[in-house]
PDB file of C-alpha atoms and ligand atoms in Angstrom:
ATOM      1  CA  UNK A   1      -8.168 -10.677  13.570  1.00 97.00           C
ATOM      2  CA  UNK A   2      -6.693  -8.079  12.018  1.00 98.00           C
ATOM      3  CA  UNK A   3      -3.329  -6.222  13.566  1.00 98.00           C
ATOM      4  CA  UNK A   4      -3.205  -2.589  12.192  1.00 98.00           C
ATOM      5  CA  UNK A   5       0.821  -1.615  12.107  1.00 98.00           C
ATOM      6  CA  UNK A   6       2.560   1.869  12.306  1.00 98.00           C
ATOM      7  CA  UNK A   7       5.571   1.989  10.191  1.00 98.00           C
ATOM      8  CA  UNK A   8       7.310   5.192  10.400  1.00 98.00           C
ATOM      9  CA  UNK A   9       9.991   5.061   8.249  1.00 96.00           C
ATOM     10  CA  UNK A  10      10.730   7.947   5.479  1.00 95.00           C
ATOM     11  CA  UNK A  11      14.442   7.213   4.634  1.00 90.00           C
ATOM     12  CA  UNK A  12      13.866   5.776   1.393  1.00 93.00           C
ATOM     13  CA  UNK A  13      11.897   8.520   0.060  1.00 92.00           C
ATOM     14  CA  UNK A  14      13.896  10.005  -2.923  1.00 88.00           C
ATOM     15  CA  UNK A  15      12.377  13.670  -2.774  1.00 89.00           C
ATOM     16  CA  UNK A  16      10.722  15.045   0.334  1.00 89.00           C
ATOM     17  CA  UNK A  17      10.296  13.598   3.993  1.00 92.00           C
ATOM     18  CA  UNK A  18       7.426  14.051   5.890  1.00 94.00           C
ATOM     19  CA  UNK A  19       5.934  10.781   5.633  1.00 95.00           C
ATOM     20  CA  UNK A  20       7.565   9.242   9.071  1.00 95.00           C
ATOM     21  CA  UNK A  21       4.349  11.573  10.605  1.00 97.00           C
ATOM     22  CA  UNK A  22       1.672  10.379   8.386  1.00 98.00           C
ATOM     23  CA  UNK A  23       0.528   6.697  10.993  1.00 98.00           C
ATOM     24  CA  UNK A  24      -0.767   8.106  14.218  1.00 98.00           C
ATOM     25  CA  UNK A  25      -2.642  11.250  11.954  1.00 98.00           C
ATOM     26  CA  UNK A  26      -4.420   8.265   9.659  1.00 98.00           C
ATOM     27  CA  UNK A  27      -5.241   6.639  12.977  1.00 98.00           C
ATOM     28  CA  UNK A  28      -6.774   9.957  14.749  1.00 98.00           C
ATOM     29  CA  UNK A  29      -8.621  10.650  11.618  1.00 98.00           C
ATOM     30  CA  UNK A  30      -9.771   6.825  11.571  1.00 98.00           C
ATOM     31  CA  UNK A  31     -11.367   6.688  15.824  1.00 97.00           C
ATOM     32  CA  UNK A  32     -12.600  10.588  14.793  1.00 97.00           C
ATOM     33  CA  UNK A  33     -16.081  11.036  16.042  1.00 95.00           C
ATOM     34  CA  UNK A  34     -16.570  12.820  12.610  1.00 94.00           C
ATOM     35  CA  UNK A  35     -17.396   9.394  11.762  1.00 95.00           C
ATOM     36  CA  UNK A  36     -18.234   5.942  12.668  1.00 97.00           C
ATOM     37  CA  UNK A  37     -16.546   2.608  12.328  1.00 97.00           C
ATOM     38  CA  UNK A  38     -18.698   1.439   9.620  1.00 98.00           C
ATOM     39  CA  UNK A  39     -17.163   0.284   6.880  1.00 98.00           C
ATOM     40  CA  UNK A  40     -19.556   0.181   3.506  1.00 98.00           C
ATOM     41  CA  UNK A  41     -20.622  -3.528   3.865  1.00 97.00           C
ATOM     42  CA  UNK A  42     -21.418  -4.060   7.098  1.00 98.00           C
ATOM     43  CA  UNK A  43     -18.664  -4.705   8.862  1.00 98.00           C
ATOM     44  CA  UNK A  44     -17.797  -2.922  12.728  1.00 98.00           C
ATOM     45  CA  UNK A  45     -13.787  -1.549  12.445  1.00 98.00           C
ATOM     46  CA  UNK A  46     -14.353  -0.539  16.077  1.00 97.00           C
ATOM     47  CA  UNK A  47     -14.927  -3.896  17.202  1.00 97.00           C
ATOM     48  CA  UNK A  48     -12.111  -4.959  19.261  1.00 97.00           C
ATOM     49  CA  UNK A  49     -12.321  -8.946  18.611  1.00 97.00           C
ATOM     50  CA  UNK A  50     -11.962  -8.033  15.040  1.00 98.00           C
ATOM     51  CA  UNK A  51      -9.383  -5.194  14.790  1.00 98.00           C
ATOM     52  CA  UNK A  52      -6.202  -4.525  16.874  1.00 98.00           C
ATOM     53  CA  UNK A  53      -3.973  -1.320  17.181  1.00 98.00           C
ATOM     54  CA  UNK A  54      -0.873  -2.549  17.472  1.00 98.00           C
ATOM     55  CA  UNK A  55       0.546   1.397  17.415  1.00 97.00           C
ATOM     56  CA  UNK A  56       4.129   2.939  15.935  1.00 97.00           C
ATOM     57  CA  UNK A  57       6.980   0.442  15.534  1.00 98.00           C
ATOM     58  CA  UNK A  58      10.354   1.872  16.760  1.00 96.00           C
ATOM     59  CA  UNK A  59      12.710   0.905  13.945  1.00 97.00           C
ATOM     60  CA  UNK A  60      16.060   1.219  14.092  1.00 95.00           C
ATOM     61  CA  UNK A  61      18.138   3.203  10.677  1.00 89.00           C
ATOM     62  CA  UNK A  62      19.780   1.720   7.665  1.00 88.00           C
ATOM     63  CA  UNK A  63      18.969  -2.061   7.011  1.00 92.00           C
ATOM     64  CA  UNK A  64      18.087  -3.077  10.091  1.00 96.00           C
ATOM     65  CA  UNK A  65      14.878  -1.209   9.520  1.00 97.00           C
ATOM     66  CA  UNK A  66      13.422  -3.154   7.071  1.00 97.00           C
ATOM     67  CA  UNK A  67      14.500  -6.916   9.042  1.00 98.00           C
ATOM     68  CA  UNK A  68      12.770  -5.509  11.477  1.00 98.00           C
ATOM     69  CA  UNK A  69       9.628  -4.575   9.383  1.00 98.00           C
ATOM     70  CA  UNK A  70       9.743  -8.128   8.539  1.00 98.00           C
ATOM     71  CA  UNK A  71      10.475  -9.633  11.712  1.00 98.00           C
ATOM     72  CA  UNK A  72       7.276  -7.584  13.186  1.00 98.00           C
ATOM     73  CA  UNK A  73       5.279  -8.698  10.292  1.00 98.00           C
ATOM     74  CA  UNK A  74       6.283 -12.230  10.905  1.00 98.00           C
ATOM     75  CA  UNK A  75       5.188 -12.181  14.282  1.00 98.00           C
ATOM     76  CA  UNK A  76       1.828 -10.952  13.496  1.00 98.00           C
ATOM     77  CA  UNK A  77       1.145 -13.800  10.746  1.00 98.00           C
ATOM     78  CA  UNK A  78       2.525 -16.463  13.085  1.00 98.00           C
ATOM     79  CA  UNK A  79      -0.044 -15.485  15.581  1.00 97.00           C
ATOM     80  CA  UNK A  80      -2.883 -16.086  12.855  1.00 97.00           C
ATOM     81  CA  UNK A  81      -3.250 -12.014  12.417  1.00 98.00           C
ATOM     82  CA  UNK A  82      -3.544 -10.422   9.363  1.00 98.00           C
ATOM     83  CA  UNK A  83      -1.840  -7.117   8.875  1.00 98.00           C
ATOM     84  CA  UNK A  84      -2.622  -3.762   7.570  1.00 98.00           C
ATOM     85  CA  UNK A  85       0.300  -1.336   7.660  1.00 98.00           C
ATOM     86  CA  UNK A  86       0.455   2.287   7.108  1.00 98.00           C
ATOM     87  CA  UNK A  87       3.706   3.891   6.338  1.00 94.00           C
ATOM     88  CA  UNK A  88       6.196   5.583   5.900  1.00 94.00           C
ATOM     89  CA  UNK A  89       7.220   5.343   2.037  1.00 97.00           C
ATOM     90  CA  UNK A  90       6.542   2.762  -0.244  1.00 98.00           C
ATOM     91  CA  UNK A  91       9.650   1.076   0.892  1.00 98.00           C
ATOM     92  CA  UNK A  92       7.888  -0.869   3.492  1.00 98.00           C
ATOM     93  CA  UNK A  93       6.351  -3.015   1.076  1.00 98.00           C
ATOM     94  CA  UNK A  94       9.353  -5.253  -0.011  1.00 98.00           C
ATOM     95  CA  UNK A  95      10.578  -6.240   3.898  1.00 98.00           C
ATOM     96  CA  UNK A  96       6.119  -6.622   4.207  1.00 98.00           C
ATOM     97  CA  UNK A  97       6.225  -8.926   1.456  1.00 98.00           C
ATOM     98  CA  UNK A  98       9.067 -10.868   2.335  1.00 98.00           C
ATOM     99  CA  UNK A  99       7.388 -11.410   5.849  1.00 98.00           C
ATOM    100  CA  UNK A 100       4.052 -12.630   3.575  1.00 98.00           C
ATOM    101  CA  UNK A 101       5.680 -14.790   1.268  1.00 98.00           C
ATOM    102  CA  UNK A 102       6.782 -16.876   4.223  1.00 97.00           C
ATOM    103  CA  UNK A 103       3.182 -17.656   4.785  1.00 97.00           C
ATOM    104  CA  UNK A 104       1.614 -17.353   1.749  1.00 97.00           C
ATOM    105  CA  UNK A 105       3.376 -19.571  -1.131  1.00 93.00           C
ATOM    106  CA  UNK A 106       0.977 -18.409  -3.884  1.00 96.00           C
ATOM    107  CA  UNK A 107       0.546 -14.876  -3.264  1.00 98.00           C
ATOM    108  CA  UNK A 108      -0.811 -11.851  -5.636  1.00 98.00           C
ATOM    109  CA  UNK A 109      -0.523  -7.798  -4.960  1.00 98.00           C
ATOM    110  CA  UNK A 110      -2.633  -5.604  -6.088  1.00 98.00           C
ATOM    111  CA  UNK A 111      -0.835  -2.409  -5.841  1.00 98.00           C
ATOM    112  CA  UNK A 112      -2.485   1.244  -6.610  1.00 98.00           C
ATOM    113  CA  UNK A 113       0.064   4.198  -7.451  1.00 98.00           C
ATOM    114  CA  UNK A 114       0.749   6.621 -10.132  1.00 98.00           C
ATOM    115  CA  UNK A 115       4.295   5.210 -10.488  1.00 98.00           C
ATOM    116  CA  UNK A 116       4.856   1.291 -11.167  1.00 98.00           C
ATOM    117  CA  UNK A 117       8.115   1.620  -8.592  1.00 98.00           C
ATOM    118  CA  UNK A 118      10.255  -0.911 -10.840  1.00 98.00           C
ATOM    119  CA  UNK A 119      13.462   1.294 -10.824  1.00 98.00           C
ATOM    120  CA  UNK A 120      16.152  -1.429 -11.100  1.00 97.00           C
ATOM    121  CA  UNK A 121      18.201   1.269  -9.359  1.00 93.00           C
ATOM    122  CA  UNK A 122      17.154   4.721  -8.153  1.00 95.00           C
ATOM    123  CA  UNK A 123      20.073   6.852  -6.548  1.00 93.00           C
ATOM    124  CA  UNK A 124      22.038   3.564  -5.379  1.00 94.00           C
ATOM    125  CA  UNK A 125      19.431   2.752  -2.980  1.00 94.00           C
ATOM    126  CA  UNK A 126      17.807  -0.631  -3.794  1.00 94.00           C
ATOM    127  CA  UNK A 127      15.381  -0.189  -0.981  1.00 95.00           C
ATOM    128  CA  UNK A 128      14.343   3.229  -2.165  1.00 95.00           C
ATOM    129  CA  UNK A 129      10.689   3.606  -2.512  1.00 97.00           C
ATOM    130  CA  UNK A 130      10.908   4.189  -6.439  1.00 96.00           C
ATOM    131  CA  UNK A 131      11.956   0.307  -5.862  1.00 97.00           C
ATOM    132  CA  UNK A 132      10.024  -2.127  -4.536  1.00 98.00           C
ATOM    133  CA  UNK A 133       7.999  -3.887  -6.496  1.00 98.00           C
ATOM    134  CA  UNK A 134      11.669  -4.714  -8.238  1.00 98.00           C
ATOM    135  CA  UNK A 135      12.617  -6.343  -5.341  1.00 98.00           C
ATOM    136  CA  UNK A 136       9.641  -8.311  -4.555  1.00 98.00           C
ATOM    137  CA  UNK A 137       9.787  -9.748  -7.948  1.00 98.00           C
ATOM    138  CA  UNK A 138      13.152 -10.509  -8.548  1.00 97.00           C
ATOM    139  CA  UNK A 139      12.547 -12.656  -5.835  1.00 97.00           C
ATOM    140  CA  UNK A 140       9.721 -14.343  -7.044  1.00 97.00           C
ATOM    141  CA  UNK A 141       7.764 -13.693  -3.842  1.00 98.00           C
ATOM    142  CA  UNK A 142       4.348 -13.326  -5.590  1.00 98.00           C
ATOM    143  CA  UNK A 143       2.932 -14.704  -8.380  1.00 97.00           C
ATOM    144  CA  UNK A 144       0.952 -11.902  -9.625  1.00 98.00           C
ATOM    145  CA  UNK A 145       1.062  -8.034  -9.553  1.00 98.00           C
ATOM    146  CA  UNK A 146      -1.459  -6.059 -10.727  1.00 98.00           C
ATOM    147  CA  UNK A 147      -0.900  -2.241 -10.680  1.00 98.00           C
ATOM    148  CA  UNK A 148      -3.691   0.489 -11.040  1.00 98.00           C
ATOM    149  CA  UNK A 149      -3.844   3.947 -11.723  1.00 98.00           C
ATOM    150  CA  UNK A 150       0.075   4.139 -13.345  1.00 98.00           C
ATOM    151  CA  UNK A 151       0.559   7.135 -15.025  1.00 98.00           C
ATOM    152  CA  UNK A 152       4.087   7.772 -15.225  1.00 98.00           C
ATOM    153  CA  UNK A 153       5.669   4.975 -17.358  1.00 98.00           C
ATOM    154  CA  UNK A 154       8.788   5.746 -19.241  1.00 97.00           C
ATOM    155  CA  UNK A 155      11.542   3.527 -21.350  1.00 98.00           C
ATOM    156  CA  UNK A 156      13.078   1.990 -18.482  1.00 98.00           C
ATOM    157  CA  UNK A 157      10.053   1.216 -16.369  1.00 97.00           C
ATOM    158  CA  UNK A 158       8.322  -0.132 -19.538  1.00 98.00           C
ATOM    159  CA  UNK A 159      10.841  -2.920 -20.066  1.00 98.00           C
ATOM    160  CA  UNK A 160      10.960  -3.683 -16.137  1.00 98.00           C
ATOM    161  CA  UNK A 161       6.932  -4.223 -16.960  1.00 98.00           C
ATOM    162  CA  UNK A 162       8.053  -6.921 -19.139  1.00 98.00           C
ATOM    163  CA  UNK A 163      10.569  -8.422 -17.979  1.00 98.00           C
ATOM    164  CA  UNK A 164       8.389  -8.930 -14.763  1.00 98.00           C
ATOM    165  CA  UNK A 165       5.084 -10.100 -16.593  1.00 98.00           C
ATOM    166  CA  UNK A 166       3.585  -7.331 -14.618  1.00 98.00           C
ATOM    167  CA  UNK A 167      -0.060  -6.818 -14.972  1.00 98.00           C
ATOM    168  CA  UNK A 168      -0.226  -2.706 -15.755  1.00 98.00           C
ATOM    169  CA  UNK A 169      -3.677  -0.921 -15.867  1.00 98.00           C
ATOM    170  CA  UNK A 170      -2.621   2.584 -17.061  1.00 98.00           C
ATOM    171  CA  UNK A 171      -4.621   5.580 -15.699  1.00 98.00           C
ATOM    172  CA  UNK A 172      -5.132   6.061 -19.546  1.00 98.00           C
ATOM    173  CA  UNK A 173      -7.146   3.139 -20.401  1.00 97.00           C
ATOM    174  CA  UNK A 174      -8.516   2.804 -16.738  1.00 96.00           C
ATOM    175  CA  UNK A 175     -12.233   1.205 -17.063  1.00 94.00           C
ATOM    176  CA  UNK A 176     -14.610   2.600 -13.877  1.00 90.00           C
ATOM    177  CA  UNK A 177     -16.487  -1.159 -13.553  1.00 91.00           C
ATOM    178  CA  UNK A 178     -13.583  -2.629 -13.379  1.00 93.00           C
ATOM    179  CA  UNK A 179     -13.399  -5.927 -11.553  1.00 95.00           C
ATOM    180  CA  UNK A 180     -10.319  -8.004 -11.179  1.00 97.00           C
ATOM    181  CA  UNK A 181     -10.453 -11.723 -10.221  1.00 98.00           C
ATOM    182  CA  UNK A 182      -7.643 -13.294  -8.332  1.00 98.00           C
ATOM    183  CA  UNK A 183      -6.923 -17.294  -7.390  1.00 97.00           C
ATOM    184  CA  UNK A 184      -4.948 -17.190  -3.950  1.00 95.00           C
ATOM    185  CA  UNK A 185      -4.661 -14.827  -1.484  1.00 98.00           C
ATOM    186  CA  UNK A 186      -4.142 -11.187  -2.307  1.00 98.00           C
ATOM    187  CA  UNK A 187      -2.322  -8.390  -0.589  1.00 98.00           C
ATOM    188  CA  UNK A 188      -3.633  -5.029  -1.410  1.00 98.00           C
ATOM    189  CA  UNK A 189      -0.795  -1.618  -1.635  1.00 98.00           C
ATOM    190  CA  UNK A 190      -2.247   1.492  -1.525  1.00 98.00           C
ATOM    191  CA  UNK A 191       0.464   4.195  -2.266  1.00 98.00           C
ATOM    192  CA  UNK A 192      -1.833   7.444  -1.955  1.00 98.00           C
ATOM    193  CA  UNK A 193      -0.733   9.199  -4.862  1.00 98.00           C
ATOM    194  CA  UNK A 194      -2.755   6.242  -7.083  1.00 98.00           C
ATOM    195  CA  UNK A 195      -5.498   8.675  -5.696  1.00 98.00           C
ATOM    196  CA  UNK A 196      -5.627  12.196  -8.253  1.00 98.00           C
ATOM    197  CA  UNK A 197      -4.306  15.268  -5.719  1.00 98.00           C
ATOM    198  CA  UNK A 198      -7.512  16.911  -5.956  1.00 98.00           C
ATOM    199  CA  UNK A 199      -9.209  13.994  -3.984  1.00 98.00           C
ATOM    200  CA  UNK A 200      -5.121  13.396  -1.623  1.00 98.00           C
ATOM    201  CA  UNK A 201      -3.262  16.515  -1.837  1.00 98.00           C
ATOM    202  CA  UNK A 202      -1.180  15.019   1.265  1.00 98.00           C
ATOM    203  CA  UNK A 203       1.482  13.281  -0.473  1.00 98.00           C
ATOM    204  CA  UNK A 204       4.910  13.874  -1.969  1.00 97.00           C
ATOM    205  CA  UNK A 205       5.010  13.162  -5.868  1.00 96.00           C
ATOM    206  CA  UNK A 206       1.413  15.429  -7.076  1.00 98.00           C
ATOM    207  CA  UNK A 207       0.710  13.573 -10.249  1.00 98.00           C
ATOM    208  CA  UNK A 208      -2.645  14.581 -11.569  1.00 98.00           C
ATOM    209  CA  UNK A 209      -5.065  12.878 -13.263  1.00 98.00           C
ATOM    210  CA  UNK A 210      -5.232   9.969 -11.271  1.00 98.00           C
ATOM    211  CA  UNK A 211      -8.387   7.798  -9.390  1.00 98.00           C
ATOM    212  CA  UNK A 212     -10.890   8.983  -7.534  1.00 98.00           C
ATOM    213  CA  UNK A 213     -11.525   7.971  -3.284  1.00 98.00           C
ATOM    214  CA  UNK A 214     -14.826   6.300  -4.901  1.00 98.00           C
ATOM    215  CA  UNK A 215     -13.160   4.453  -7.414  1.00 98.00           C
ATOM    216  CA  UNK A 216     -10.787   2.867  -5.677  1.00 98.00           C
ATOM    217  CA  UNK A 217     -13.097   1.897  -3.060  1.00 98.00           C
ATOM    218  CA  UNK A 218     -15.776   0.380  -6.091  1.00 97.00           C
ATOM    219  CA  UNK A 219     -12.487  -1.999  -7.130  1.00 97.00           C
ATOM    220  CA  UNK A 220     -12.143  -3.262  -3.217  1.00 97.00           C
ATOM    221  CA  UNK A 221     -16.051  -4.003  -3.532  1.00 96.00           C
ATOM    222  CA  UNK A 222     -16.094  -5.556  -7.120  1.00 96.00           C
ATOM    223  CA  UNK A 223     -13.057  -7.729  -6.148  1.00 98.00           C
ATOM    224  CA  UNK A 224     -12.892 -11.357  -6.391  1.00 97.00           C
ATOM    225  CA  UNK A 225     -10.806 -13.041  -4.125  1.00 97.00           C
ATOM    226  CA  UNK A 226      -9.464 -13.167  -0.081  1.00 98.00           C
ATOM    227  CA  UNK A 227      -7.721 -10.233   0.668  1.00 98.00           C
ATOM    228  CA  UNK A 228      -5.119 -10.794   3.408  1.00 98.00           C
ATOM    229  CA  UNK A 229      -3.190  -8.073   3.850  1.00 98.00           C
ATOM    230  CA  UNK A 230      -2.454  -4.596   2.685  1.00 98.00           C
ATOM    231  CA  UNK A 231      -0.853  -1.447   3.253  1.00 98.00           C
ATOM    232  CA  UNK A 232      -1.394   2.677   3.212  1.00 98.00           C
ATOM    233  CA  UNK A 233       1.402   4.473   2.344  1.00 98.00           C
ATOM    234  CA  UNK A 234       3.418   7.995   1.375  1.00 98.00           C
ATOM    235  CA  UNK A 235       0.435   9.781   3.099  1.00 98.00           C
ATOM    236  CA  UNK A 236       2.850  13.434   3.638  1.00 98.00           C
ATOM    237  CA  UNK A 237       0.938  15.245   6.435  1.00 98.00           C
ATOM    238  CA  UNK A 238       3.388  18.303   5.408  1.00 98.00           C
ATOM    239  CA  UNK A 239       1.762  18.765   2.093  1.00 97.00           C
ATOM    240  CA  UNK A 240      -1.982  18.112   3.233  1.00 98.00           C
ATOM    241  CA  UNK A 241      -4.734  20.689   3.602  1.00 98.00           C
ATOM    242  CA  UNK A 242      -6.897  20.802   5.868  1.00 97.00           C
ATOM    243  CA  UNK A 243      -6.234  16.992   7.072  1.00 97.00           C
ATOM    244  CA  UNK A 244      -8.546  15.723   4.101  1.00 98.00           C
ATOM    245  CA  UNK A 245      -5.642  13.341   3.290  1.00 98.00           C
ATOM    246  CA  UNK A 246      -5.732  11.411   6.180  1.00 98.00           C
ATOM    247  CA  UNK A 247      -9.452  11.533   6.251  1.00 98.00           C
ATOM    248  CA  UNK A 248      -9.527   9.498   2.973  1.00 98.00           C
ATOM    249  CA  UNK A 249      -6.627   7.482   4.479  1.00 98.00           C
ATOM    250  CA  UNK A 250      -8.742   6.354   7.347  1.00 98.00           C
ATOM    251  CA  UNK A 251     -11.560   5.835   5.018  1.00 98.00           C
ATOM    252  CA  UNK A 252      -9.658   3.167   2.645  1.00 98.00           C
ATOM    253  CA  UNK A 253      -8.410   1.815   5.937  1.00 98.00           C
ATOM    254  CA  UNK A 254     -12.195   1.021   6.665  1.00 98.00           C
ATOM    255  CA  UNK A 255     -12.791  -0.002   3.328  1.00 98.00           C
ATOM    256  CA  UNK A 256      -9.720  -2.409   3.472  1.00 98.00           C
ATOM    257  CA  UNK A 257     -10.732  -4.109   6.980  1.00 98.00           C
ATOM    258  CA  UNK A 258     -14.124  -4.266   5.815  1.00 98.00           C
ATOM    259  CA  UNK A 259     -12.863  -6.317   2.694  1.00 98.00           C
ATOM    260  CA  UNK A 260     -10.599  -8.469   4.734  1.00 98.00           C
ATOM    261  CA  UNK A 261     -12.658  -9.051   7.190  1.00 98.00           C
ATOM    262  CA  UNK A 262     -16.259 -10.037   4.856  1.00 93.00           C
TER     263      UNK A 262
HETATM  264 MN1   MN B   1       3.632   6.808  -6.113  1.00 81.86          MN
HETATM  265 MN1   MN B   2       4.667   3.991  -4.657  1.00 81.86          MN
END
């Protein structure tokens, strides 16, 4: 079973809100009868012994947010559920992850974004969603992170790559039959602006010449490995046009169930 999780939280975004809106939208465009429940191989995301709605959190503000990100999390894993989140900023991750690593001692993350979010610290806010990727490994909670689609690196985030041992695959030198190979469970971030704006105009940072819907999808597919977990994040409903944004939300949502669920 898989629990799907609202997380509305925007208060770690370091330049425009708008995100807190973006979990019921991905979940109207998901149940749309534009569609079906299909995902590519096979598998029904409508079916209810397989998939669960488990609707908006209510979080409190400031720190208690995120211990009660993880405590939510927690309760889903203890109850044998997987978990697919959508945010909210990339800040959910870290309190995600911390919930995961309780479970799952030899954990990797693949994460998809135009920016590697290493920032040792951005604007004095270590949970700021230019962050947490730092946080998650200066913890050790994983073993392995693998980003896609980065196109942003400069000085600073280029050292936190190293000191890390983080697995980078710039947008640059990104190969379309790509297929990555992981021992151990593997939790899959999807921070929509991996995803060029022409293909996700809904989100905050634009940062062209990034991956295509179909590309990202082909990586789930070619994927070795059990994926456990996973979110969907800075979708920015304020920014989108026409609701095509959410649209490929909900369809990487499919994708991602489908995957966990094969
Ligand atoms: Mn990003
Ligand atoms: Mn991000």
């Amino acid at each position: 079973m898989v629990s799907i999780l609202g997380i509305p939280l925007e208060d770690n975004s370091s330049f425009l809100k708008g995100s807190v809106k973006a979990p019921p939208l991905i979940m109207d465009a998901f149940h749309s009868d534009a569609s079906n429940m299909f995902a590519e191989n096979g598998i029904n995301c409508g079916d209810g012994s397989l998939v669960t709605d488990l609707g908006n959190m209510r979080l409190p503000t400031g720190k208690a947010a995120m211990d009660s990100i993880q405590k939510a999390v927690c309760k889903e894993l203890d109850h044998n559920h997987k978990v697919v989140s959508l945010g909210g900023d990339h800040s959910i991750t870290f309190p995600i992850i911390q919930a995961y690593s309780q479970s799952y001692s030899d954990l990797n993350i693949l994460h998809f974004d135009a920016h590697p979010d290493l920032y040792d610290n951005f604007e004095n806010n270590p949970y700021s969603h230019a962050s947490p990727f730092v946080r998650i490994m200066e913890k050790g909670l994983v073993k392995r992170l693998v980003q896609v689609g980065i196109r942003t690196l400069n000085d600073h985030q280029k050292a936190q790559v190293k000191r890390f041992g983080v697995e980078v695959i710039e947008m640059k030198d990104f190969d379309s039959s790509l297929s990555l190979t992981f021992d151990g469970p593997v939790y899959i971030s999807i921070d929509l602006d991996g995803l060029d704006p022409a293909f996700a105009p809904g989100v905050s940072h634009h940062e062209p010449g990034g991956l295509s819907t179909r590309k990202i999808i082909n990586i789930f597919h070619q994927l070795n490995g059990k994926v456990v977990g996973g979110d969907i994040v800075e979708y920015n409903p304020d920014r989108d046009i026409n609701g095509v944004t959410a649209v490929v939300a909900a369809k990487l949502l499919k994708e991602l169930l489908g995957k966990m669920l094969s």
